[in-house]
CSV table of C-alpha atoms in Angstrom, one decimal:
chain,number,residue,atom,x,y,z
A,1,MET,CA,56.4,95.7,76.0
A,2,GLY,CA,56.9,92.0,74.9
A,3,ALA,CA,56.8,89.3,76.8
A,4,GLY,CA,59.6,88.6,79.5
A,5,LEU,CA,61.1,91.9,78.4
A,6,HIS,CA,61.7,94.4,81.5
A,7,LEU,CA,63.3,97.7,80.9
A,8,PRO,CA,64.8,99.6,83.7
A,9,PRO,CA,62.8,102.8,84.4
A,10,PRO,CA,63.3,105.8,82.6
A,11,ILE,CA,65.0,108.1,85.3
A,12,ALA,CA,67.5,104.7,85.6
A,13,ARG,CA,68.3,105.2,82.1
A,14,GLU,CA,68.9,108.6,82.1
A,15,LEU,CA,65.9,109.8,80.6
A,16,VAL,CA,65.0,112.2,82.8
A,17,ALA,CA,66.7,115.1,83.6
A,18,ARG,CA,67.7,115.2,87.3
A,19,GLY,CA,69.3,118.0,89.7
A,20,ARG,CA,69.1,121.0,91.1
A,21,VAL,CA,69.8,124.6,90.1
A,22,PRO,CA,71.9,126.6,92.1
A,23,ASP,CA,70.0,129.1,94.1
A,24,VAL,CA,66.7,128.1,93.2
A,25,SER,CA,64.7,127.3,95.9
A,26,GLU,CA,62.2,124.2,95.5
A,27,GLN,CA,59.9,126.1,97.6
A,28,PRO,CA,57.5,128.6,95.3
A,29,SER,CA,58.6,132.4,96.1
A,30,PRO,CA,55.7,134.7,96.0
A,31,PRO,CA,54.8,136.8,93.2
A,32,PRO,CA,56.4,139.9,93.0
A,33,PRO,CA,54.7,143.4,93.2
A,34,TYR,CA,53.3,144.3,89.9
A,35,SER,CA,55.6,146.6,87.8
A,36,PRO,CA,55.1,148.7,84.9
A,37,ASP,CA,57.6,146.9,83.0
A,38,ASP,CA,55.8,143.4,83.3
A,39,ARG,CA,54.9,142.5,79.7
A,40,GLY,CA,51.3,141.9,78.9
A,41,LEU,CA,49.9,139.0,76.9
A,42,GLU,CA,49.8,141.0,73.8
A,43,GLU,CA,53.6,141.9,74.0
A,44,ILE,CA,54.8,138.3,74.4
A,45,PRO,CA,55.5,137.2,70.8
A,46,SER,CA,53.4,133.9,69.9
A,47,VAL,CA,56.4,131.5,69.3
A,48,GLU,CA,57.0,132.2,73.2
A,49,VAL,CA,53.3,131.5,74.2
A,50,ILE,CA,53.0,128.3,72.0
A,51,SER,CA,56.6,127.3,73.4
A,52,ARG,CA,55.4,127.8,77.4
A,53,ALA,CA,52.6,126.4,76.6
A,54,ALA,CA,54.0,123.1,75.0
A,55,VAL,CA,56.9,123.0,77.9
A,56,MET,CA,54.1,122.9,80.8
A,57,LEU,CA,52.3,119.9,78.7
A,58,LEU,CA,55.6,118.4,78.5
A,59,SER,CA,56.6,119.1,82.2
A,60,ALA,CA,52.7,117.9,83.3
A,61,GLY,CA,53.0,114.6,80.7
A,62,ALA,CA,56.2,113.6,82.5
A,63,GLU,CA,54.6,113.8,86.1
A,64,ARG,CA,51.8,112.2,85.1
A,65,LEU,CA,54.0,109.4,84.0
A,66,GLY,CA,55.8,109.0,87.2
A,67,LEU,CA,59.2,110.0,85.5
A,68,ALA,CA,60.3,112.7,87.9
A,69,ASP,CA,60.3,109.8,90.4
A,70,ALA,CA,63.1,107.2,90.8
A,71,ASP,CA,60.6,104.6,90.4
A,72,PRO,CA,57.8,105.6,88.1
A,73,GLU,CA,55.9,102.7,88.4
A,74,ASN,CA,55.0,102.9,92.5
A,75,SER,CA,54.8,107.1,92.0
A,76,PRO,CA,52.2,108.4,93.4
A,77,HIS,CA,51.5,110.9,90.6
A,78,ARG,CA,51.1,108.3,88.1
A,79,ASP,CA,48.3,108.6,86.2
A,80,LEU,CA,48.1,107.1,82.9
A,81,ASP,CA,44.8,108.5,82.0
A,82,GLU,CA,45.9,111.9,82.5
A,83,ALA,CA,48.9,111.3,80.9
A,84,ARG,CA,47.2,110.2,77.5
A,85,ARG,CA,45.5,113.3,77.6
A,86,LEU,CA,48.3,115.8,78.2
A,87,ILE,CA,50.3,114.1,75.6
A,88,THR,CA,47.6,114.3,73.1
A,89,ALA,CA,47.3,118.0,73.7
A,90,LEU,CA,50.8,118.5,73.3
A,91,ALA,CA,50.8,116.6,70.0
A,92,GLY,CA,47.9,118.7,68.7
A,93,LEU,CA,49.5,121.7,69.5
A,94,VAL,CA,53.4,120.8,68.2
A,95,THR,CA,52.0,119.8,65.0
A,96,ALA,CA,49.3,122.4,64.5
A,97,SER,CA,52.0,125.4,65.3
A,98,ALA,CA,55.1,123.5,63.5
A,99,GLU,CA,55.6,125.9,61.0
A,100,TYR,CA,55.8,128.9,63.3
A,101,LEU,CA,58.1,127.5,66.1
A,102,GLY,CA,61.2,127.6,63.9
A,103,LEU,CA,64.0,126.2,65.8
A,104,HIS,CA,62.2,125.3,69.0
A,105,ALA,CA,60.2,122.8,66.7
A,106,GLY,CA,62.8,120.2,66.5
A,107,PRO,CA,63.4,120.0,70.4
A,108,LEU,CA,59.4,119.8,71.4
A,109,ARG,CA,58.8,117.3,68.9
A,110,ASP,CA,61.7,115.2,70.5
A,111,GLY,CA,60.0,115.7,73.9
A,112,LEU,CA,57.0,114.7,72.5
A,113,GLN,CA,58.3,111.5,70.8
A,114,SER,CA,60.1,110.8,74.4
A,115,LEU,CA,56.7,111.5,76.2
A,116,GLN,CA,54.7,108.8,73.5
A,117,LYS,CA,57.6,105.8,74.3
A,118,ALA,CA,57.5,106.4,77.9
A,119,PHE,CA,53.7,105.9,77.8
A,120,ARG,CA,54.0,102.9,75.7
A,121,GLU,CA,56.4,101.5,78.1
A,122,ALA,CA,54.4,102.3,80.8
A,123,SER,CA,51.1,101.0,79.5
A,124,VAL,CA,50.2,97.1,80.6
A,125,VAL,CA,48.3,96.6,77.2
A,126,PRO,CA,50.2,98.9,74.9
A,127,ASP,CA,48.1,100.4,72.1
A,128,PRO,CA,48.2,99.4,68.7
A,129,PRO,CA,50.7,101.5,66.4
A,130,GLY,CA,48.9,104.6,65.6
A,131,GLN,CA,46.6,104.6,68.5
A,132,GLY,CA,48.7,105.5,71.3
A,133,PRO,CA,48.4,109.5,72.9
A,134,GLY,CA,49.0,111.9,70.4
A,135,GLU,CA,49.9,109.6,67.3
A,136,LYS,CA,46.6,110.6,65.3
A,137,TYR,CA,48.6,113.6,65.3
A,138,THR,CA,52.1,112.3,65.1
A,139,GLY,CA,51.8,109.1,63.0
A,140,PRO,CA,52.8,105.8,64.7
A,141,VAL,CA,55.6,105.9,67.2
A,142,TYR,CA,57.4,102.9,68.0
């Protein structure tokens, strides 16, 4: 960020989804008993496996940037080194599998770019263009 420029945290700018889903507990529920109707990995389409992995990386990256907290800069979960690794892994996955993702590719690219921008904002000394997390796969993100 430029000298003297201070942006409010992403959550204050409504860049982070917040809220609760009705009838969903925040406490993890025990796994249901095994059912013969459960799908094995061999039955799940590749686009679904890739998309699930990408969403997990997106979520974990956002957590490590502190974006789930009201004050990301003071989040106990904030760890920019971990966020860098997760964002780079996400960039590699999305870039390498874009041709297979169909209509899922656009939203995943948008989410990735949002994380890359949030990382740049969170960094005390931002990386030079093209050297931020995942930018070796996506190109520079400004």
